[in-house]
Amino acid sequence: MLLVLCALVVAAAAWPNFGMMASPGSSTSDAQKQHDVNSVLWKVYEELHDPHLKELSQTFDPLSGHYDDDGVSAKRLMQEFNDHRLLEQKHWFSLFNTRQREEALMLYDVLEHSSDWDTFAGNAAYFRVRMNEGEFVYAIYAAVIHSELTHHVVLPPLYEVTPHLFTNSEVIQEAYKAKMTQTATKIESHFTGSKSNPEQRVAYFGEDIGMNTHHVTWHLEFPFWWDDSHENHHIERKGENFFWVHHQLTVRFDAERLSNYLDPVDELHWDDLIHEGFAPHTMYKYGGYFPSRPDNVHFEDVDGVARVRDMLILESRIRDAIAHGYITAKDGSTINIRDSKGINVLGDVIESSMYSPNPQYYGALHNTAHVMLGRQGDPHGKFDLPPGVLEHFETATRDPAFFRLHKYMDNIFREHKDSLPPYTKEELEFPGIAVDSISFSNRLETYFENFEYSLINAVDDTEQIPDVPISTTVPRLAHKDFTAEFGITNNNENDVMATVRVFAWPKYDNNHVEFSFDDGSWNAIELDRFWTKLTPGHNTITRSSRDSAVTVPDVPSFQTLMTKTEQALASGSALHLEDFHSSLGLPNRFLIPKGKSEGMEFHLVVFASDGAKDAAVDGLHQITTFHHYGLHDGTYPDHQPHGYPLDRHVDDERIITGVTNFKAIDVKVYHVEH
């Protein structure tokens, strides 16, 4: 199969229209764009394989391209390159390294400001062979996600582009052996650790390659470095999205723990022990192994990053702001956060992103914390170790301490949410609307399946020796497809638009003590959110688990993308990858938690709110590709806060359970061992 793919790539040389510069505004097919992106990411540590791109990498002049910033970005990057200031190739890259991030973003700016495809692709080819591979991959992924030229380009799965960041080192070593002996090999992967470590029971969650991809993709879509003064749009509710995506990861992790007879995770704190150590069992392509951390170590100051007392001071300032109900801006003015929009400001502050109103005072709690925790294996640089797993969004969730760190920040966010007044009956009810029933087509059932992905890009290459198939299989959680059916009565005389919100939380803790409504609602997992039209009378709404707005399907393998692309180019037909244009969401496999073999009870709630009031964009009920965290232009389609109506403290649950547009049932999730 791989030999066929290589032949197809080489055959692409016969197709015209790439090597010559086109005038601004000329069109390039989606298939050609997909082909070019595939080609620059294929075997990114080796020479370019595509003949046209290879030639272009030597003949293209970045200063001759067409740009919407008059070539300012290209001139800057070329100056840095000509002055030999860029990071060398075959060296590790970390986004949290300030200089390395600056270099990657220089290339991102060049690509983002390219005003036609020939300029974009020419720059990609030129810098592919000259810049550090990690910086290049990051810039390409960020540019394809945000550029106006690449709306229909599907990025290959990162775990097949840079497999070292997703695959245990033992498997990588087996892959090298297979390459050297020219033996087609399928290698079995295992999760990190042993059965003597209780955390091993939930390793399938944090180490899942789809989960890792989700985490890095979210941070590519909503990067902390995003600066409106340099970009083409403002990202609405970026800080709130930061809160919500990590809150959902935290509560989902707790649900997986309860599924495996473990207590919910405790928060990590600066003046306490880091109880759980971690041995990553992963290695950089170049630069050694990821550092380990033993059990029960105290946080130490990290040279050149921060002192532990600095982190305590930043935390104190943020908690003080929550208690007072306002953030102090750079100019000394105050920004009220004691309302539904306050969470957005607080998210920008805690991350801290370029949207933070006062990073000098409040710092960057989240970003600095990642580096602080990642460096605890070598805090003073004594052993010159490379960055830890917490310093890469691709690898961060592998470390159980990631979830303890985010539980710590989630509790800070909860302080803010608890400071807001509970919703009143008037804020919750949807006059004339009653949710009557909730049912499922079959029982909710999960299981583990083996997933295979290619390791071809993990091993070194030479044109003299052909590729042999090398892959690995890893167990991953999946669920049986199901359909939910909601019975909703519209007692009004006219059609109404409704937003249907579906949540669930574990009914009991690990001691089989039932969660209070207040604690349960804070730990609610969002399962779906969609808009629908309700006609007068009874409405039956069916919703497939595959259509959940919070999840996305698995991206096709790199091989599949290449095959489909070359076939479209050869036939001159359209390339249909519409289902994968947005990769922003959890893998659909993780829609429901693992559950237990005897069944694990969840409290499932459905809330129908006024869609006409909620919608910030027209025609949401007709949009079949609802973008859960916002639309491509940065606008957010829902006026209500993330988690509404469960995002605030509940003094008396009868206020919410008493409205007719709210319905709750108990369901069980069964795990089937094959």
XYZ file of C-alpha atoms in Angstrom:
674
model
C 0.000 0.000 0.000
C 2.791 2.420 0.938
C 4.649 1.647 -2.275
C 1.500 2.531 -4.201
C 1.216 5.795 -2.276
C 4.813 6.701 -2.976
C 4.204 6.001 -6.668
C 1.170 8.256 -6.581
C 3.175 11.063 -4.996
C 5.885 10.724 -7.614
C 3.259 10.543 -10.349
C 1.959 13.901 -9.183
C 5.040 15.386 -10.844
C 3.263 14.905 -14.159
C 0.499 17.314 -13.204
C 1.060 20.935 -14.173
C 0.024 24.205 -12.437
C 2.250 24.201 -9.418
C 5.772 25.363 -10.099
C 4.907 28.755 -11.629
C 3.830 31.814 -9.704
C 0.261 32.868 -10.364
C -1.133 36.346 -10.148
C -3.050 37.298 -7.003
C -6.612 36.055 -7.118
C -5.908 33.030 -9.310
C -7.676 29.909 -8.111
C -6.174 26.618 -7.020
C -8.258 23.509 -6.471
C -8.833 22.136 -2.988
C -7.229 18.886 -4.121
C -4.035 20.712 -5.147
C -3.905 22.544 -1.821
C -4.443 19.278 0.035
C -1.706 17.643 -2.040
C 0.787 20.398 -1.222
C 0.052 20.313 2.503
C 0.280 16.526 2.524
C 3.601 16.686 0.713
C 5.337 19.193 2.998
C 4.270 17.224 6.095
C 5.144 13.783 4.718
C 8.420 12.571 6.317
C 9.010 16.036 7.679
C 12.475 15.165 9.027
C 13.660 14.013 5.601
C 14.120 15.575 2.173
C 11.030 16.651 0.263
C 9.722 13.774 -1.853
C 7.445 15.695 -4.203
C 9.536 16.748 -7.260
C 7.746 20.055 -7.827
C 7.987 21.088 -4.185
C 11.593 19.946 -4.056
C 12.442 22.142 -7.028
C 10.424 25.024 -5.618
C 12.271 24.819 -2.300
C 15.409 25.825 -4.203
C 13.968 28.301 -6.704
C 11.233 30.152 -4.799
C 12.128 33.571 -3.371
C 9.955 34.486 -0.360
C 10.543 38.181 -1.036
C 8.914 37.856 -4.472
C 5.594 36.530 -3.191
C 2.234 38.277 -2.893
C 1.298 39.377 0.646
C -1.406 41.422 2.305
C 1.137 42.994 4.686
C 3.444 44.280 1.910
C 5.890 41.493 2.642
C 6.816 42.759 6.111
C 6.604 39.277 7.669
C 8.634 37.686 4.870
C 11.362 40.334 5.135
C 11.597 39.823 8.881
C 11.923 36.036 8.653
C 14.420 36.199 5.808
C 16.548 38.636 7.813
C 16.557 36.232 10.772
C 17.430 33.333 8.466
C 20.230 35.197 6.670
C 21.660 36.294 10.025
C 21.740 32.619 11.119
C 19.561 33.327 14.144
C 17.023 30.533 13.640
C 17.029 27.275 15.598
C 18.926 24.537 13.821
C 17.194 21.525 12.379
C 17.079 18.193 14.233
C 16.568 19.871 17.612
C 13.586 19.658 19.964
C 10.948 22.390 19.781
C 8.653 23.636 22.551
C 5.947 26.262 22.149
C 6.630 27.367 25.728
C 10.206 28.281 24.799
C 9.842 32.001 24.089
C 12.423 32.261 21.322
C 11.372 29.058 19.588
C 7.746 30.186 19.670
C 8.744 33.547 18.140
C 10.483 31.769 15.274
C 7.540 29.447 14.591
C 5.197 32.443 14.606
C 7.443 34.323 12.166
C 6.793 31.538 9.656
C 3.108 31.446 10.614
C 2.887 35.181 9.845
C 4.500 34.668 6.441
C 2.014 31.913 5.577
C -0.974 33.720 7.070
C -0.208 36.900 5.105
C 0.302 35.029 1.820
C -2.458 36.319 -0.434
C -2.429 33.510 -3.013
C -1.776 29.807 -2.943
C 1.449 29.884 -4.938
C 2.962 32.209 -2.348
C 1.684 30.062 0.517
C 2.961 26.822 -1.002
C 6.229 28.392 -2.168
C 6.990 29.567 1.356
C 6.024 26.180 2.774
C 8.458 24.452 0.419
C 11.246 26.988 0.942
C 11.188 26.975 4.734
C 10.435 23.244 4.982
C 14.054 22.495 4.059
C 15.588 25.350 6.091
C 13.771 25.753 9.400
C 13.593 23.547 12.459
C 11.113 20.731 11.818
C 9.104 21.269 15.002
C 8.748 24.985 14.343
C 7.771 24.239 10.758
C 5.070 21.716 11.694
C 3.573 24.070 14.273
C 3.520 26.989 11.821
C 1.934 24.891 9.059
C -0.792 23.541 11.345
C -1.583 26.984 12.756
C -1.610 28.589 9.310
C -3.822 25.933 7.706
C -6.306 26.316 10.573
C -6.450 30.110 10.374
C -5.652 31.076 6.776
C -8.424 32.191 4.437
C -6.765 30.095 1.733
C -7.147 26.747 3.498
C -10.753 26.469 4.660
C -11.147 23.046 3.011
C -7.719 21.589 3.742
C -7.731 18.691 6.218
C -4.592 18.386 8.304
C -3.119 14.882 8.586
C -3.335 13.368 12.084
C -0.439 14.690 14.133
C 0.234 11.251 15.594
C 1.267 10.114 12.102
C 3.222 13.284 11.288
C 5.259 13.400 14.518
C 4.722 9.920 16.013
C 7.421 10.358 18.674
C 5.165 12.710 20.635
C 2.357 10.154 20.796
C 4.038 6.759 20.918
C 6.046 4.984 23.625
C 9.783 4.826 23.016
C 9.831 1.015 23.079
C 7.497 1.005 20.082
C 9.607 3.585 18.249
C 12.682 1.402 18.775
C 10.825 -1.600 17.347
C 9.869 0.540 14.357
C 13.534 1.366 13.707
C 14.384 -2.322 13.895
C 11.674 -3.091 11.336
C 12.987 -0.386 9.029
C 16.588 -1.582 9.266
C 15.651 -5.211 8.603
C 13.077 -4.255 5.944
C 10.422 -6.266 7.756
C 6.778 -5.282 7.575
C 5.715 -4.968 11.201
C 2.653 -4.294 13.302
C 3.720 -3.438 16.868
C 1.487 -3.709 19.917
C 1.468 -0.590 22.097
C 0.813 -0.487 25.830
C -0.052 2.377 28.130
C 2.633 3.824 30.382
C 3.183 2.280 33.814
C 2.271 -0.986 35.483
C -0.744 -2.440 37.267
C 0.835 -1.555 40.613
C 0.106 2.086 39.734
C -3.612 2.904 40.202
C -3.280 5.666 37.594
C -2.747 2.942 35.015
C -6.492 2.251 35.176
C -7.244 5.591 33.492
C -4.168 5.825 31.240
C -6.442 5.026 28.283
C -7.918 8.523 28.708
C -4.882 10.779 29.133
C -2.671 8.788 26.745
C -5.265 8.349 24.020
C -3.848 9.768 20.791
C -7.249 11.231 19.904
C -7.396 12.995 23.268
C -3.850 14.319 22.764
C -4.826 15.541 19.299
C -7.959 17.221 20.667
C -5.905 19.100 23.254
C -3.284 20.370 20.822
C -5.908 21.208 18.178
C -7.889 23.326 20.629
C -4.770 25.289 21.516
C -4.037 25.754 17.809
C -7.555 27.077 17.222
C -7.415 29.358 20.270
C -3.697 30.091 20.744
C -2.597 32.148 23.721
C -0.359 34.158 21.366
C -3.277 35.354 19.196
C -2.998 39.133 18.833
C -5.901 40.980 17.204
C -3.585 43.725 15.967
C -1.791 41.156 13.762
C -4.690 38.862 12.850
C -7.750 39.215 10.640
C -10.399 38.818 13.322
C -11.154 38.823 17.035
C -11.882 35.490 18.710
C -15.051 35.925 20.727
C -15.208 34.456 24.231
C -11.708 33.061 23.943
C -11.100 33.183 27.699
C -14.396 31.457 28.450
C -13.584 28.775 25.888
C -10.268 28.224 27.663
C -12.138 27.688 30.931
C -14.760 25.410 29.405
C -12.536 23.058 27.401
C -10.303 22.399 30.405
C -13.258 22.165 32.768
C -14.764 19.505 30.536
C -11.475 17.584 30.392
C -11.319 17.688 34.195
C -14.870 16.497 34.856
C -14.592 13.827 32.169
C -11.371 12.560 33.755
C -13.158 12.350 37.115
C -15.970 10.365 35.498
C -13.410 7.951 34.047
C -11.828 7.597 37.490
C -15.193 6.770 39.057
C -15.713 4.260 36.235
C -12.551 2.539 37.461
C -13.263 2.668 41.218
C -10.951 5.619 41.847
C -11.782 8.795 43.755
C -12.095 12.071 41.827
C -8.728 13.721 41.352
C -7.352 16.024 44.054
C -6.055 19.446 43.110
C -2.357 20.052 42.922
C -0.970 22.946 44.976
C 2.271 24.879 45.082
C 3.059 24.332 48.777
C 2.104 20.639 48.807
C 3.741 17.479 47.521
C 3.303 16.365 43.931
C 2.141 12.928 45.053
C 2.062 11.116 41.705
C 5.288 10.758 39.785
C 5.378 10.013 36.098
C 7.711 8.154 33.746
C 6.658 9.197 30.212
C 8.340 6.328 28.286
C 8.535 8.694 25.310
C 11.432 10.212 23.450
C 12.091 13.149 21.190
C 12.975 12.478 17.582
C 16.129 14.425 18.401
C 17.130 15.494 21.909
C 16.792 12.493 24.187
C 14.023 11.148 26.383
C 11.273 13.099 28.079
C 12.233 13.665 31.746
C 10.635 11.598 34.511
C 9.392 12.779 37.917
C 9.469 10.601 41.060
C 6.609 10.304 43.567
C 6.172 12.756 46.431
C 8.390 15.648 45.410
C 7.984 19.259 46.515
C 7.718 21.983 43.921
C 11.071 23.651 43.407
C 11.865 27.012 41.878
C 12.655 26.641 38.172
C 15.604 28.668 36.982
C 14.676 31.209 34.356
C 10.946 30.504 34.699
C 9.487 31.309 38.125
C 9.815 30.762 41.836
C 7.222 28.835 43.788
C 6.412 31.940 45.825
C 5.735 33.814 42.555
C 3.038 31.285 41.711
C 1.458 31.683 45.136
C 1.464 35.454 44.704
C -0.202 35.248 41.282
C -2.830 32.880 42.640
C -3.483 35.237 45.561
C -3.968 38.205 43.224
C -6.441 36.291 41.068
C -8.431 35.009 44.046
C -8.443 38.531 45.461
C -9.891 39.822 42.186
C -12.629 37.183 42.328
C -13.470 38.143 45.916
C -13.690 41.829 44.982
C -15.559 41.147 41.754
C -13.254 43.066 39.448
C -9.960 42.847 37.570
C -7.550 45.775 37.657
C -6.443 46.719 34.138
C -3.013 48.045 33.108
C -4.158 51.643 33.358
C -5.565 51.171 36.859
C -9.203 51.058 35.759
C -11.407 48.226 36.943
C -13.217 45.589 34.893
C -16.307 44.086 36.480
C -16.304 40.284 36.439
C -19.339 39.660 38.637
C -21.624 38.928 35.710
C -22.044 36.311 32.990
C -19.185 37.818 30.935
C -16.707 37.838 33.792
C -15.642 34.253 33.107
C -14.260 35.364 29.744
C -12.011 38.003 31.323
C -10.934 35.598 34.056
C -10.033 32.939 31.476
C -7.843 35.412 29.598
C -6.153 36.364 32.870
C -5.499 32.840 34.105
C -4.155 31.480 30.814
C -2.750 34.289 30.228
C -3.414 35.094 26.607
C -2.688 38.280 24.682
C -6.253 39.252 25.615
C -5.350 39.535 29.305
C -6.040 43.091 30.511
C -3.058 43.085 32.893
C -0.464 40.324 32.403
C 2.176 42.307 34.295
C 0.150 42.084 37.508
C -1.726 38.793 37.153
C 0.980 36.942 35.231
C 0.288 33.778 33.223
C -0.775 31.254 35.839
C -1.665 28.477 33.409
C 1.217 28.778 30.963
C 3.829 29.222 33.693
C 2.358 26.343 35.688
C 2.788 24.007 32.718
C 6.484 24.862 32.512
C 6.969 24.747 36.292
C 5.469 21.273 36.514
C 7.183 20.073 33.355
C 10.618 21.049 34.676
C 10.418 19.422 38.113
C 12.610 16.567 36.858
C 15.482 19.023 36.306
C 14.425 22.400 37.775
C 17.902 23.940 37.790
C 19.121 22.590 34.460
C 21.743 20.430 36.171
C 21.302 17.587 33.679
C 20.447 19.713 30.629
C 17.269 17.693 30.048
C 14.836 18.628 27.273
C 11.355 19.968 28.143
C 8.923 17.703 30.000
C 5.599 16.413 28.684
C 3.707 19.316 30.292
C 5.577 21.680 27.958
C 3.884 20.308 24.848
C 0.135 20.369 24.240
C 0.553 17.103 22.312
C 1.898 15.237 25.355
C 0.535 17.142 28.383
C -2.499 14.953 29.143
C -0.267 11.860 29.372
C 0.877 13.021 32.808
C -1.796 12.462 35.512
C -0.530 15.648 37.156
C -2.023 17.549 34.198
C -5.499 16.859 35.569
C -4.455 17.764 39.112
C -3.061 21.027 37.839
C -6.288 21.770 35.983
C -8.433 20.738 38.945
C -6.529 23.422 40.862
C -7.356 26.043 38.232
C -10.899 24.713 37.825
C -11.496 25.306 41.523
C -10.413 28.924 41.057
C -12.941 29.270 38.245
C -15.586 27.718 40.496
C -14.938 30.397 43.116
C -15.870 32.954 40.504
C -18.959 31.069 39.305
C -20.110 30.595 42.906
C -19.825 34.353 43.473
C -22.557 34.952 40.891
C -26.229 34.911 41.957
C -28.094 31.663 41.182
C -30.386 31.714 38.167
C -33.949 32.719 38.969
C -37.035 30.920 37.726
C -37.656 33.787 35.294
C -34.157 33.361 33.807
C -34.656 29.625 33.362
C -38.187 29.088 32.099
C -39.177 28.938 28.431
C -42.903 29.786 28.419
C -45.112 27.195 26.745
C -42.335 24.616 26.310
C -42.274 21.293 28.159
C -39.685 18.536 27.880
C -41.846 15.447 28.346
C -39.608 12.453 27.747
C -36.063 11.232 27.118
C -35.270 7.789 25.743
C -32.478 5.924 23.966
C -32.554 3.465 21.088
C -30.374 0.971 22.963
C -28.472 0.737 26.197
C -25.399 2.954 26.557
C -22.454 0.649 26.111
C -18.678 1.130 25.872
C -15.858 -1.209 24.940
C -12.192 -1.159 23.956
C -11.102 -1.590 20.353
C -7.678 -1.836 18.772
C -6.694 1.128 16.642
C -3.872 0.961 14.130
C -1.817 3.893 12.912
C 1.288 4.243 10.784
C 4.823 4.764 12.092
C 6.375 5.354 8.669
C 7.145 8.955 9.614
C 8.837 7.869 12.845
C 11.843 6.266 11.168
C 14.637 7.726 9.074
C 14.418 7.454 5.341
C 16.618 7.067 2.299
C 15.675 7.110 -1.365
C 17.700 3.956 -1.977
C 15.638 1.745 0.336
C 11.866 1.474 -0.178
C 9.398 1.810 2.675
C 7.911 -1.214 4.357
C 4.616 -1.017 6.261
C 5.291 -0.233 9.918
C 2.391 0.427 12.241
C 1.285 0.092 15.834
C -1.981 -0.942 17.422
C -3.226 0.616 20.631
C -6.410 -0.090 22.613
C -8.838 2.802 22.759
C -12.211 3.425 24.351
C -15.233 3.465 22.070
C -19.003 3.294 22.480
C -21.843 1.603 20.701
C -23.739 4.093 18.532
C -27.097 5.163 19.904
C -29.909 7.556 19.140
C -31.508 9.809 21.726
C -35.180 10.710 21.398
C -36.617 13.801 23.082
C -40.337 14.452 23.377
C -40.969 18.209 23.622
C -44.372 19.909 23.633
C -44.797 23.432 22.286
C -47.932 24.901 23.838
C -47.534 28.158 21.936
C -49.624 28.908 18.849
C -46.615 29.450 16.627
C -43.292 27.837 15.773
C -40.482 28.578 18.187
C -36.726 28.070 18.006
C -35.206 26.080 20.847
C -31.689 25.378 22.032
C -31.523 21.841 23.388
C -28.754 21.289 25.938
C -27.877 17.793 27.164
C -25.671 17.055 30.197
C -24.899 14.097 32.451
C -22.944 13.557 35.659
C -22.112 10.496 37.760
C -24.894 9.982 40.282
C -22.629 8.601 43.048
C -19.085 9.146 44.253
C -16.673 6.253 44.823
C -18.211 5.595 48.258
C -21.659 5.352 46.649
C -22.729 8.630 48.249
C -25.047 10.533 45.954
C -23.733 13.848 44.685
C -25.782 16.880 45.654
C -27.412 18.697 42.753
C -24.990 21.579 43.222
C -21.862 19.395 43.134
C -23.274 17.167 40.436
C -24.158 20.051 38.138
C -20.632 21.477 38.470
C -19.318 18.089 37.325
C -21.770 17.835 34.438
C -20.410 16.502 31.153
C -21.807 18.309 28.133
C -23.056 15.653 25.724
C -24.712 17.807 23.080
C -26.078 21.226 22.198
C -28.170 21.963 19.123
C -30.869 24.241 17.739
C -34.211 22.981 16.486
C -37.575 24.344 15.410
C -40.557 23.311 17.545
C -43.963 23.327 15.870
C -47.159 23.760 17.944
C -48.098 20.556 19.753
C -45.949 17.510 20.409
C -42.486 17.290 18.795
C -40.315 14.186 18.655
C -36.646 14.996 18.121
C -34.091 12.286 17.391
C -30.398 12.872 17.699
C -27.665 10.393 16.733
C -24.652 10.045 18.985
C -22.555 10.591 15.857
C -23.997 14.103 15.474
C -23.028 15.463 18.886
C -21.830 19.052 18.635
C -19.074 18.464 21.186
C -17.331 15.679 19.269
C -15.690 15.079 15.900
C -15.033 11.892 13.915
C -11.518 10.498 13.642
C -9.457 12.210 10.955
C -8.573 9.835 8.105
C -5.098 8.373 8.218
C -2.298 10.179 6.412
C -2.279 7.368 3.837
C -6.018 7.734 3.209
C -5.728 11.505 2.788
C -2.916 11.064 0.297
C -4.748 8.391 -1.670
C -8.007 10.371 -1.894
C -6.104 13.519 -2.846
C -4.089 11.915 -5.625
C -7.185 10.211 -7.002
C -9.035 13.538 -7.112
C -6.100 15.226 -8.844
C -5.691 12.420 -11.381
C -9.400 12.413 -12.291
C -9.922 16.162 -12.026
C -12.825 15.564 -9.653
C -13.683 17.393 -6.418
C -12.077 16.252 -3.204
C -14.801 15.501 -0.665
C -13.489 15.741 2.896
C -16.320 17.857 4.289
C -16.814 15.695 7.374
C -13.305 16.548 8.552
C -13.009 20.274 7.810
C -13.438 20.998 11.515
C -11.330 18.894 13.860
C -12.179 20.927 16.949
C -13.822 18.582 19.423
C -13.381 15.457 21.469
C -13.119 12.180 19.591
C -16.676 10.902 19.261
C -15.476 7.688 20.906
C -15.235 9.645 24.189
C -18.783 11.016 24.077
C -19.803 8.922 27.091
C -17.544 7.766 29.957
C -16.419 4.156 30.245
C -18.962 3.133 32.891
C -18.861 -0.245 34.634
C -19.627 -3.821 33.676
C -22.561 -3.866 36.085
C -23.688 -0.460 34.867
C -22.754 2.954 36.235
C -25.548 5.387 37.007
C -25.546 8.863 35.542
C -27.984 11.686 36.099
C -28.892 12.932 32.614
C -30.614 16.277 32.130
C -32.128 17.977 29.097
C -32.846 21.690 29.088
C -34.637 23.509 26.263
C -34.047 27.253 26.216
C -35.298 30.027 23.958
C -33.254 29.653 20.768
C -34.281 33.056 19.452
C -32.741 34.730 22.486
C -29.748 32.393 22.664
C -28.663 32.546 19.020
C -25.973 35.057 18.103
C -26.004 33.880 14.463
C -28.962 33.538 12.089
C -30.156 30.144 10.885
C -28.440 28.007 13.497
C -31.085 25.294 13.217
C -30.063 24.854 9.568
C -26.312 24.655 10.186
C -25.342 20.998 10.091
C -21.686 21.600 10.942
C -22.141 23.518 14.188
C -18.723 24.558 15.447
C -18.936 23.960 19.190
C -16.382 26.581 20.225
C -17.253 29.181 17.615
C -17.467 29.785 13.896
C -14.494 30.102 11.540
C -14.514 33.909 11.665
C -14.165 33.899 15.457
C -17.801 34.677 16.274
C -19.559 32.557 18.878
C -23.101 31.381 18.043
C -24.631 31.129 21.540
C -25.357 34.104 23.808
C -25.619 31.907 26.891
C -22.560 30.998 28.987
C -20.898 27.629 28.544
C -22.602 25.156 30.860
C -25.855 27.128 31.113
C -28.019 26.496 33.094
C -25.715 24.366 35.274
C -22.758 26.745 35.444
C -23.812 28.604 38.607
C -24.247 27.646 42.222
C -27.639 26.078 42.958
C -29.115 27.045 46.339
C -32.399 25.229 45.817
C -32.551 22.646 43.036
C -36.338 22.975 42.883
C -35.867 26.311 41.088
C -34.377 24.551 38.074
C -36.089 21.168 38.299
C -39.438 22.902 38.637
C -39.496 24.559 35.218
C -41.258 22.599 32.475
C -38.420 23.024 29.955
C -36.132 20.924 32.189
C -36.214 17.125 32.376
C -33.952 14.648 34.173
C -33.670 10.866 34.154
C -31.172 8.346 35.476
C -29.352 6.185 32.925
C -26.693 3.512 33.191
C -23.529 3.183 31.140
C -22.304 -0.390 30.737
C -18.765 -1.394 29.889
C -18.401 -4.616 27.928
C -15.109 -6.499 28.136
C -14.329 -8.357 24.918
